[in-house]
Coordinates of C-alpha atoms and ligand atoms in Angstrom, one line a residue:
M25 CA 68.2 187.1 112.2
K26 CA 66.7 190.4 113.0
K27 CA 67.3 193.8 111.6
L28 CA 68.7 196.4 114.1
K29 CA 65.8 199.0 113.1
D30 CA 63.4 196.0 114.0
I31 CA 64.7 195.8 117.3
L32 CA 65.1 199.5 118.0
Y33 CA 61.0 200.2 118.1
K34 CA 60.0 201.9 120.9
V35 CA 63.6 202.7 121.9
S36 CA 63.7 206.8 122.5
I37 CA 66.7 207.4 120.4
D38 CA 68.7 210.4 120.9
A39 CA 71.4 209.8 117.8
V40 CA 72.4 207.0 115.4
R41 CA 75.9 206.5 113.6
G42 CA 76.1 204.0 110.8
S43 CA 73.4 201.8 109.3
T44 CA 70.4 200.1 111.3
S45 CA 70.0 197.7 108.4
I46 CA 72.4 195.2 109.5
D47 CA 71.5 192.0 110.8
I48 CA 71.3 191.0 114.5
S49 CA 72.3 187.6 115.7
D50 CA 71.9 188.3 119.2
I51 CA 71.5 190.6 122.3
V52 CA 74.1 191.5 125.2
F53 CA 74.9 193.6 128.0
D54 CA 78.1 191.8 129.2
S55 CA 81.0 191.8 127.1
R56 CA 82.4 188.5 128.4
K57 CA 79.3 186.8 126.5
I58 CA 79.7 188.5 123.3
T59 CA 78.8 186.6 120.2
P60 CA 79.5 187.5 116.4
N61 CA 77.1 190.1 114.7
C62 CA 75.4 191.1 118.2
V63 CA 74.4 194.3 119.6
F64 CA 75.9 195.6 123.1
I65 CA 74.4 197.6 125.4
A66 CA 76.6 199.5 127.7
Q67 CA 75.0 199.7 131.4
K68 CA 76.4 202.0 133.9
G69 CA 76.0 199.0 136.8
T70 CA 76.7 199.3 140.7
I71 CA 80.3 197.8 140.4
S72 CA 81.4 198.7 136.9
N73 CA 80.4 200.9 133.9
G74 CA 79.9 199.2 130.8
H75 CA 80.8 201.7 128.8
D76 CA 84.5 200.6 129.7
Y77 CA 84.1 197.3 127.5
I78 CA 82.6 198.7 124.3
E79 CA 86.0 198.5 122.8
K80 CA 86.5 194.8 124.1
A81 CA 82.5 193.6 122.6
I82 CA 83.7 195.2 119.2
E83 CA 87.0 193.1 119.3
N84 CA 84.8 190.2 120.3
G85 CA 82.4 190.8 117.5
A86 CA 79.8 193.0 118.2
T87 CA 78.8 195.0 115.2
A88 CA 76.1 197.5 117.1
I89 CA 76.5 199.5 120.1
V90 CA 73.9 200.9 122.3
Y91 CA 74.9 203.5 124.8
E92 CA 74.6 206.7 126.8
D93 CA 78.1 208.4 127.0
D94 CA 79.7 209.0 123.5
P95 CA 83.0 206.8 123.7
A96 CA 86.6 208.2 122.8
V97 CA 86.3 207.0 119.4
F98 CA 84.2 205.7 117.2
S99 CA 84.8 202.8 114.8
D100 CA 83.5 202.9 110.9
H101 CA 82.3 199.4 110.6
V102 CA 80.1 199.4 113.6
T103 CA 76.5 201.0 114.2
Y104 CA 76.1 203.4 117.3
I105 CA 72.9 203.9 119.0
K106 CA 72.6 206.5 121.8
V107 CA 69.9 206.6 124.1
A108 CA 69.2 208.7 127.4
D109 CA 68.8 205.3 129.3
A110 CA 70.4 202.1 128.5
N111 CA 68.6 200.0 130.8
K112 CA 65.3 201.0 129.3
A113 CA 66.6 200.9 126.0
L114 CA 67.4 197.1 126.7
A115 CA 64.2 196.3 128.2
F116 CA 62.8 196.9 124.6
I117 CA 65.3 196.1 122.7
A118 CA 64.9 192.6 124.3
A119 CA 60.9 192.8 124.1
N120 CA 61.7 193.1 120.2
F121 CA 64.0 190.7 119.8
Y122 CA 61.6 187.9 121.3
D123 CA 59.0 189.4 119.2
N124 CA 57.2 191.2 122.6
P125 CA 56.0 187.8 124.0
S126 CA 54.1 189.3 127.0
E127 CA 51.6 190.5 124.6
K128 CA 50.9 187.0 123.9
L129 CA 49.6 185.5 127.3
S130 CA 48.1 187.2 130.6
L131 CA 51.4 188.4 132.5
V132 CA 50.6 188.9 136.3
G133 CA 53.2 190.6 138.0
V134 CA 53.4 190.5 142.0
T135 CA 55.6 193.2 144.0
G136 CA 55.7 194.3 147.7
T137 CA 58.0 193.4 150.6
N138 CA 56.9 189.6 151.8
G139 CA 54.7 187.3 150.0
K140 CA 55.8 187.6 146.2
T141 CA 57.1 184.3 145.9
T142 CA 54.2 182.9 147.8
I143 CA 51.3 184.4 145.4
A144 CA 53.1 183.6 142.2
T145 CA 53.7 180.0 143.0
L146 CA 50.2 179.4 144.7
L147 CA 48.7 181.4 141.6
H148 CA 50.5 179.1 138.8
Q149 CA 49.3 175.9 141.3
L150 CA 45.7 177.4 140.8
F151 CA 45.6 178.0 137.2
T152 CA 47.3 174.9 136.6
K153 CA 44.7 173.1 138.7
A154 CA 42.1 175.0 136.6
G155 CA 43.6 173.1 132.9
Y156 CA 45.8 175.8 131.9
K157 CA 49.3 175.7 130.9
V158 CA 51.3 178.3 132.7
G159 CA 54.7 179.9 133.2
L160 CA 56.2 181.3 136.7
L161 CA 59.2 183.6 137.6
S162 CA 59.9 183.3 141.0
T163 CA 63.1 183.5 143.4
V164 CA 62.8 179.5 144.1
K165 CA 62.6 178.7 140.5
I166 CA 61.3 179.2 136.6
V167 CA 58.5 177.0 135.4
I168 CA 57.6 176.8 132.1
G169 CA 54.7 174.8 131.6
N170 CA 56.2 171.0 132.9
D171 CA 59.6 172.2 133.2
A172 CA 61.5 173.5 135.9
Y173 CA 64.8 175.7 136.0
T174 CA 67.0 177.0 138.7
A175 CA 66.4 180.6 139.4
T176 CA 69.6 182.9 140.1
H177 CA 67.3 186.3 140.6
T178 CA 63.6 187.1 141.7
T179 CA 63.3 189.2 138.8
P180 CA 65.8 188.2 136.0
D181 CA 67.2 190.7 133.7
S182 CA 65.4 191.7 130.6
I183 CA 67.0 189.6 128.2
S184 CA 66.2 186.6 130.0
I185 CA 62.4 187.1 131.1
N186 CA 61.5 187.9 127.4
N187 CA 63.3 184.9 126.6
Y188 CA 61.6 182.9 129.3
L189 CA 58.3 184.7 128.3
N190 CA 59.0 183.5 124.5
Q191 CA 59.5 180.1 125.4
M192 CA 56.3 180.0 127.6
V193 CA 54.3 180.9 124.6
Q194 CA 55.9 178.3 122.3
A195 CA 55.1 175.6 124.8
G196 CA 51.5 177.0 124.5
C197 CA 51.2 179.1 128.2
S198 CA 48.4 181.2 128.4
Y199 CA 49.3 183.0 131.7
C200 CA 52.6 183.8 133.3
F201 CA 52.9 184.8 136.9
M202 CA 55.7 186.7 138.2
E203 CA 57.8 188.5 141.0
V204 CA 58.7 192.0 140.6
S205 CA 61.2 193.0 142.6
S206 CA 62.2 196.6 143.6
H207 CA 65.6 196.1 142.1
G208 CA 63.8 195.0 138.9
I209 CA 61.9 198.0 138.7
A210 CA 64.7 200.3 139.6
Q211 CA 66.7 198.6 136.7
K212 CA 63.8 199.0 134.5
R213 CA 63.9 195.1 133.7
T214 CA 60.2 194.8 133.5
D215 CA 59.6 198.3 131.5
A216 CA 58.7 196.6 128.5
L217 CA 56.6 194.2 129.3
V218 CA 52.9 194.2 129.0
F219 CA 51.3 193.3 132.4
K220 CA 47.5 192.1 132.5
G221 CA 47.9 192.6 136.0
G222 CA 49.6 193.8 139.1
I223 CA 49.3 192.9 142.8
F224 CA 50.8 194.3 145.5
T225 CA 51.4 192.7 149.1
N226 CA 53.0 195.0 151.7
L227 CA 56.0 197.2 152.6
S228 CA 58.3 196.7 155.1
H229 CA 62.1 198.4 155.6
D230 CA 64.2 196.4 153.4
H231 CA 67.0 196.6 150.7
L232 CA 67.6 200.2 152.2
D233 CA 71.5 199.5 151.2
Y234 CA 70.3 199.8 147.8
H235 CA 67.4 202.6 147.9
K236 CA 68.7 204.5 150.5
T237 CA 65.3 205.7 151.9
F238 CA 62.1 204.0 152.7
A239 CA 60.5 207.1 150.4
E240 CA 62.7 205.9 147.6
Y241 CA 61.9 202.2 148.0
R242 CA 58.0 203.0 148.3
N243 CA 58.1 205.0 145.2
V244 CA 60.2 202.3 143.2
K245 CA 56.9 199.8 144.0
K246 CA 54.5 202.6 143.0
S247 CA 55.9 203.2 139.7
F248 CA 55.1 199.8 138.8
F249 CA 51.6 200.5 139.3
D250 CA 51.7 203.7 137.7
S251 CA 52.9 202.3 134.6
L252 CA 49.7 199.7 134.3
P253 CA 47.8 200.6 131.5
K254 CA 43.9 201.3 131.6
T255 CA 43.1 197.8 130.1
A256 CA 45.0 196.0 133.1
F257 CA 43.7 195.4 136.8
A258 CA 45.2 196.3 140.0
I259 CA 44.9 194.6 143.3
S260 CA 46.3 196.0 146.4
N261 CA 46.1 195.3 150.3
A262 CA 43.8 197.6 152.5
D263 CA 45.5 196.5 155.6
D264 CA 48.9 197.8 154.6
K265 CA 49.8 201.6 155.4
N266 CA 50.7 201.7 151.8
G267 CA 48.1 199.8 150.3
A268 CA 45.9 202.8 149.1
F269 CA 49.0 204.9 148.0
M270 CA 50.5 202.2 145.8
L271 CA 47.2 202.9 143.2
Q272 CA 47.1 206.6 143.8
N273 CA 48.2 207.2 139.9
C274 CA 47.0 204.3 138.6
D275 CA 44.9 204.1 135.6
A276 CA 44.0 200.1 135.7
K277 CA 40.6 198.5 137.4
K278 CA 41.7 199.0 141.0
T279 CA 40.4 196.0 143.5
M280 CA 41.2 196.2 147.3
Y281 CA 41.5 193.0 149.6
S282 CA 41.6 193.0 153.6
I283 CA 41.5 190.8 156.4
Q284 CA 40.8 193.9 159.0
N285 CA 39.0 196.7 157.3
V286 CA 35.9 196.6 154.5
A287 CA 36.9 196.2 151.0
D288 CA 36.0 194.9 147.6
V289 CA 37.5 191.1 149.1
N290 CA 37.2 190.6 152.4
G291 CA 38.3 187.8 154.4
K292 CA 38.3 186.5 158.3
I293 CA 39.9 183.5 159.7
I294 CA 37.5 181.7 161.4
E295 CA 39.6 178.7 162.4
S296 CA 43.2 177.7 162.7
Q297 CA 44.9 174.4 163.1
F298 CA 48.2 173.3 161.7
N299 CA 47.2 171.7 158.9
G300 CA 45.0 174.8 157.7
M301 CA 42.5 177.4 158.7
L302 CA 39.0 177.9 158.0
L303 CA 38.5 181.6 155.9
N304 CA 35.6 183.3 155.1
I305 CA 36.0 185.0 152.0
N306 CA 33.2 187.2 150.7
N307 CA 30.5 185.4 152.7
Q308 CA 31.6 182.0 151.5
E309 CA 33.6 179.4 153.8
V310 CA 36.4 177.7 152.6
W311 CA 38.9 175.4 154.3
V312 CA 42.5 176.0 152.9
Q313 CA 45.9 174.0 153.4
L314 CA 47.8 176.8 154.5
I315 CA 48.0 178.9 157.5
G316 CA 48.9 182.1 159.3
K317 CA 47.0 185.9 159.1
F318 CA 49.7 186.6 156.2
N319 CA 48.6 183.6 154.2
A320 CA 45.0 184.3 154.3
S321 CA 46.2 187.8 153.1
N322 CA 47.7 186.1 150.6
L323 CA 44.9 184.1 150.0
L324 CA 42.6 186.9 149.1
A325 CA 45.3 188.3 146.7
I326 CA 45.2 184.9 145.1
Y327 CA 41.2 184.9 145.1
A328 CA 40.9 188.4 143.5
T329 CA 43.3 187.8 140.7
A330 CA 41.8 184.5 139.9
L331 CA 38.4 186.4 139.4
E332 CA 40.1 189.2 137.2
L333 CA 41.3 186.8 135.0
G334 CA 37.8 185.0 134.3
L335 CA 37.5 182.3 136.4
S336 CA 34.3 181.8 138.4
K337 CA 34.0 182.4 142.4
E338 CA 32.9 178.3 142.9
E339 CA 35.7 177.0 140.9
V340 CA 38.7 179.9 142.5
L341 CA 37.2 178.7 146.1
V342 CA 37.4 174.8 144.9
H343 CA 41.0 175.2 143.9
L344 CA 41.8 177.2 146.9
S345 CA 41.4 174.9 149.3
T346 CA 43.5 172.4 147.3
L347 CA 46.7 174.7 147.4
Q348 CA 49.7 173.6 149.2
S349 CA 52.3 175.5 150.8
V350 CA 54.9 176.6 148.8
S351 CA 58.3 175.0 149.6
G352 CA 60.5 176.1 152.4
R353 CA 57.4 178.4 153.5
F354 CA 55.6 177.3 156.6
Q355 CA 56.4 173.9 155.1
F356 CA 55.9 171.4 158.0
I357 CA 55.9 167.6 158.8
V358 CA 54.6 165.7 162.0
S359 CA 56.4 163.1 163.1
K360 CA 55.3 159.6 164.4
T361 CA 54.9 160.9 168.0
K362 CA 53.1 164.1 166.4
I363 CA 56.5 166.6 167.0
T364 CA 55.4 169.0 164.7
A365 CA 58.8 170.2 162.6
I366 CA 58.2 173.7 160.7
V367 CA 60.5 174.7 157.8
D368 CA 60.5 178.4 157.1
Y369 CA 62.3 180.9 154.7
A370 CA 62.1 183.7 157.5
H371 CA 65.2 185.4 157.5
T372 CA 64.4 188.8 158.5
P373 CA 62.9 190.1 162.0
D374 CA 59.7 190.8 160.3
A375 CA 59.2 187.2 159.1
L376 CA 60.5 185.5 162.3
E377 CA 58.1 187.5 164.4
N378 CA 55.2 186.4 161.7
V379 CA 55.9 183.0 161.7
L380 CA 56.1 182.8 165.5
K381 CA 53.1 184.8 165.9
T382 CA 51.2 182.1 163.7
I383 CA 52.7 179.2 165.7
A384 CA 51.8 181.1 169.0
E385 CA 47.8 181.4 168.0
I386 CA 47.6 177.9 167.4
R387 CA 49.8 175.9 169.7
T388 CA 48.1 174.9 173.2
F389 CA 51.1 175.9 175.2
N390 CA 51.1 172.3 176.8
E391 CA 53.6 171.6 174.7
Q392 CA 57.8 173.1 174.2
L393 CA 58.5 175.0 171.3
F394 CA 62.3 174.8 170.2
T395 CA 63.3 177.4 167.5
V396 CA 66.6 176.9 165.4
V397 CA 67.8 179.9 163.8
G398 CA 70.9 181.6 162.2
C399 CA 71.7 184.8 160.2
G400 CA 73.4 184.8 156.8
G401 CA 77.0 186.3 156.3
N402 CA 77.8 189.1 154.2
R403 CA 74.3 190.6 154.9
D404 CA 72.3 193.3 157.0
K405 CA 74.6 192.8 160.6
E406 CA 71.8 194.9 162.4
K407 CA 69.2 192.1 162.1
R408 CA 71.4 189.7 163.9
P409 CA 70.6 191.0 167.6
V410 CA 67.0 191.6 166.6
M411 CA 66.5 188.2 165.3
A412 CA 68.1 186.3 168.7
R413 CA 65.6 188.6 170.6
I414 CA 62.8 187.7 168.7
A415 CA 63.4 183.9 168.6
T416 CA 64.1 183.6 172.6
E417 CA 61.3 186.0 173.2
N418 CA 58.9 183.6 171.7
S419 CA 60.1 180.1 172.3
D420 CA 60.9 178.0 175.0
T421 CA 64.1 177.0 173.7
V422 CA 66.2 178.4 171.0
I423 CA 69.3 177.1 169.4
L424 CA 71.5 179.5 167.4
T425 CA 73.5 178.4 164.8
S426 CA 74.7 179.1 161.4
D427 CA 72.8 180.0 158.4
N428 CA 75.0 180.7 155.3
P429 CA 78.2 182.1 156.9
R430 CA 79.4 182.9 153.2
N431 CA 82.9 184.5 154.0
E432 CA 82.3 185.8 157.4
D433 CA 83.6 184.2 160.9
P434 CA 80.3 181.9 161.9
F435 CA 81.3 182.3 165.5
E436 CA 81.4 186.1 165.3
I437 CA 77.8 186.1 163.5
L438 CA 76.8 183.8 166.6
K439 CA 78.0 186.4 169.0
E440 CA 76.4 189.6 167.4
M441 CA 73.4 187.7 167.7
E442 CA 73.5 186.6 171.3
A443 CA 74.2 190.3 172.2
G444 CA 70.8 190.9 171.4
V445 CA 69.1 188.0 173.9
E446 CA 67.3 190.0 176.8
A447 CA 69.0 189.2 180.4
Q448 CA 65.8 187.3 181.3
N449 CA 66.2 184.7 178.7
T450 CA 69.8 183.8 178.5
N451 CA 69.0 180.8 180.0
K452 CA 66.8 180.1 177.3
Y453 CA 69.0 179.7 174.5
L454 CA 72.3 177.3 173.6
T455 CA 74.3 177.9 170.2
I456 CA 75.6 175.2 168.3
E457 CA 77.5 176.6 165.3
D458 CA 77.1 173.2 163.1
R459 CA 73.8 173.5 161.3
H460 CA 73.4 169.8 161.4
Q461 CA 74.2 169.0 164.8
A462 CA 72.0 172.3 165.7
I463 CA 68.9 170.4 164.3
K464 CA 69.8 167.3 165.7
T465 CA 70.1 168.3 169.2
A466 CA 66.5 170.0 168.8
C467 CA 64.9 166.6 167.5
K468 CA 66.7 164.7 170.2
M469 CA 65.2 167.2 173.4
A470 CA 62.0 167.6 171.5
K471 CA 59.1 165.2 173.4
E472 CA 55.9 163.8 172.5
G473 CA 53.5 166.7 170.8
D474 CA 56.2 169.2 170.8
I475 CA 56.9 172.1 167.7
I476 CA 60.4 172.5 166.1
L477 CA 60.6 175.6 164.1
I478 CA 63.9 175.8 161.8
A479 CA 64.1 179.3 160.5
G480 CA 66.3 181.1 157.7
K481 CA 66.7 178.7 155.0
G482 CA 63.5 177.6 153.7
H483 CA 63.9 175.8 150.3
E484 CA 67.7 176.3 150.4
D485 CA 69.5 173.0 149.3
Y486 CA 72.8 174.1 150.2
Q487 CA 75.0 176.0 153.0
E488 CA 77.4 178.4 151.7
I489 CA 80.5 178.5 153.3
K490 CA 83.8 180.5 152.3
G491 CA 82.5 180.7 149.2
V492 CA 81.8 176.7 148.3
K493 CA 77.7 175.6 148.4
H494 CA 77.7 172.4 150.2
H495 CA 74.5 170.4 149.7
F496 CA 72.2 171.2 152.7
N497 CA 68.6 170.9 153.6
D498 CA 66.8 171.8 156.5
L499 CA 63.6 169.6 155.8
E500 CA 65.6 166.6 154.9
E501 CA 67.7 166.7 158.2
V502 CA 64.8 167.0 160.4
I503 CA 63.0 164.6 158.7
N504 CA 66.3 162.0 158.7
F505 CA 66.8 162.8 162.6
L506 CA 63.1 162.6 163.7
N507 CA 63.2 158.9 161.9
E508 CA 66.5 157.6 163.7
F509 CA 65.4 158.8 167.0
N510 CA 62.5 157.0 165.9
K511 CA 60.1 159.7 167.4
Ligands
LIG624 C1 72.5 195.1 142.6 C2 72.1 195.0 141.4 O1 71.1 194.7 141.0 N1 73.3 194.2 140.5 C3 72.6 193.8 139.5 C4 73.3 194.4 138.2 O2 74.3 194.3 138.4 P1 75.7 195.6 138.3 O3 74.7 196.6 138.2 O4 76.3 195.5 140.0 O5 76.5 195.4 137.3 P2 77.9 195.6 137.2 O6 79.0 194.2 137.5 O7 78.3 197.0 137.8 O8 78.5 196.1 135.7 C5 77.6 196.9 134.9 C6 77.5 196.5 133.4 O9 78.5 196.2 132.9 C7 79.0 195.1 132.1 N2 80.1 194.5 132.4 C8 80.9 194.5 133.8 C9 82.2 193.6 133.6 C10 82.7 193.3 132.3 O10 83.9 192.6 132.2 N3 82.2 193.0 131.1 C11 80.9 194.1 131.1 O11 80.5 194.4 130.3 C12 77.8 194.4 133.1 O12 77.3 192.8 132.3 C13 76.9 195.1 133.2 O13 76.1 195.4 132.2 O14 73.1 194.1 137.0 C14 73.0 192.3 136.9 C15 72.5 192.1 135.6 O15 71.2 192.0 135.2 C16 72.8 191.6 137.8 O16 73.1 190.3 137.9 C17 72.9 192.3 139.2 O17 72.5 191.4 140.1 C18 73.1 191.0 141.0 C19 73.6 189.6 140.8 C20 72.5 191.1 142.4 O18 72.8 190.4 143.6 N4 71.2 191.5 142.8 C21 70.4 191.5 144.0 C22 70.5 192.3 144.7 C23 68.8 191.4 143.0 O19 68.8 192.1 141.8 N5 67.9 191.1 143.8 C24 66.6 191.3 143.6 C25 65.4 190.7 144.7 C26 65.9 191.1 146.2 C27 65.3 190.6 147.0 O20 63.6 191.2 147.2 O21 65.5 189.7 147.8 C28 66.0 190.1 142.2 O22 65.2 190.4 141.7 O23 67.0 189.5 142.4
LIG625 N1 51.7 189.0 153.2 C1 52.8 188.5 153.8 N2 53.2 189.1 154.5 C2 53.9 189.1 155.7 N3 54.8 188.2 155.7 C3 54.6 187.0 154.9 C4 53.9 187.3 153.9 N4 53.9 185.9 153.0 C5 55.0 185.4 153.5 N5 55.6 186.0 154.6 C6 56.7 185.5 155.0 O1 57.7 186.3 154.4 C7 58.7 185.0 154.1 C8 59.0 185.4 152.5 O2 57.9 185.0 152.1 P1 58.0 184.7 150.1 O3 59.0 184.1 149.7 O4 56.4 184.8 149.6 O5 58.5 186.5 150.1 P2 59.0 187.3 148.6 O6 58.4 188.3 148.6 O7 59.1 186.5 147.6 O8 60.7 187.3 149.4 P3 61.9 187.6 148.5 O9 62.2 189.3 148.8 O10 63.1 187.1 149.5 O11 61.6 187.2 147.3 C9 58.0 183.6 154.1 O12 58.5 182.5 154.6 C10 56.9 183.9 155.3 O13 57.7 183.9 156.7
LIG626 N1 67.6 187.1 149.1 C1 68.1 186.9 150.8 C2 67.9 185.5 151.1 C3 68.5 185.2 152.7 C4 68.5 183.9 153.1 C5 69.5 183.5 154.1 N2 69.2 182.2 154.2 C6 71.1 184.1 153.8 O1 71.6 183.5 153.3 O2 70.7 185.0 154.5 C7 69.8 187.3 150.8 O3 70.4 186.6 149.9 O4 70.0 188.4 151.1
LIG627 MG1 60.5 185.7 146.3

């Protein structure tokens, strides 16, 4: 049990009504999850307003309320804490409630449009190989030492983050690598955390439904670096237009990495094959098991981070060469007849183009490239024609299919995709709505040495149709069919 006054440490308070010496059993921001003697934090959300549920929270047993706007009536037996920013208050209350776990390990945050999961996951792999117990908070999963849990967000809410960090500390973790999404920063989910380091990958158009303008999206990302302390390190990508801008007002120790320009950490791709590439990093050569320019860039960020965290160059290079691709990110298998099947989470035009360009750099063009791709329902419609155009421009044959149709009609989504295929490429694609049949067809059509790219769902192990998630995994499907056809 904690006293209310103890968990209010560092919270900027406008007014107090009632006693702060009361015991608090839990912290809750959802009135449907109230437990007796908890503090309820009323947040203004995107759909509803937590202030509308204050009375309900008290009825259900909350004894303290943190809020921004005065309620119509105050209850005598409840303590009220008025704050200017409930999201920020929640961040500090959560950190205090779990005894500020971020101060007890080295916490590194990764932000940017693409590459967060890849970098955080590979850093988790690298430090585990180096002999440490490590935590991971990522889009794909949450890992505490040897135990993995399902993730619901890229950056969870502040209560969950601090709860997980506390469990990591209890389990003896020395490091935690976490993804820091723009939604997470904007909603102050990471505000009270003490970061040892921050990494910036890149910035391209995304989430403008939420952030409204590109400038706002960019400034939100920058604010993460503005808040890093002097004792921290900040690592940024010199090849990205916004790489230097991100660190403009940052007090932390700065390192820039680049595969194009001169920077503190320089890398070059010397040779690329499907099973890896030979890199030169600051004049030392290393063979890595990942491919693509974007992964070379990700690996430079990882190298710079590992050095900042105290590993030696030699140790880092040895571990870099053993890192394996992240589940569903350019994950590939080679069949008996040397058909290469690649599963990738590319679900945006930019990511799809990157993956296809990477394949183009490696393939011989004596073989055929089949691409199986769809677009999710209840998501950005503008990307649909663009993704179909990019797929047909860069493949020999494309099978347009369903991704997660969610509550939309999959045939309508496919029509919108088809509309983007340019006239000279209309003979290059076929449409098979059923994803299972689409993958089967690609496997049937492929001949010895050909390449099959299955894009959009990566690690996902389900297909969501009308609110129901059916088990579905692209890698499983392609392995089964290639085996069935004995290819
Ligand atoms: C748009 C967005 O970010 N929404 C997040 C936000 O919810 P919200 O603002 O919509 O909340 P709301 O439903 O309006 O409710 C406001 C408040 O009233 C409370 N309430 C509501 C109803 C009720 O009966 N009682 C009650 O107390 C709610 O608990 C909440 O505190 O706060 C919730 C609690 O933390 C999050 O679960 C929720 O994430 C939703 C599910 C979501 O889809 N978020 C995505 C967009 C997201 O955050 N994505 C990024 C990564 C994006 C990427 O890079 O791909 C991520 O970090 O995961
Ligand atoms: N540094 C990079 N630059 C551009 N594209 C990348 C980079 N790293 C990975 N990608 C591509 O983007 C896709 C998503 O990568 P990843 O999951 O690491 O990104 P993320 O930032 O975690 O995305 P999300 O916002 O969905 O959490 C990958 O499948 C790959 O095709
Ligand atoms: N974070 C993204 C993932 C999209 C993955 C794709 N398979 C889809 O369902 O559209 C989203 O939820 O928009
Ligand atoms: Mg991610």
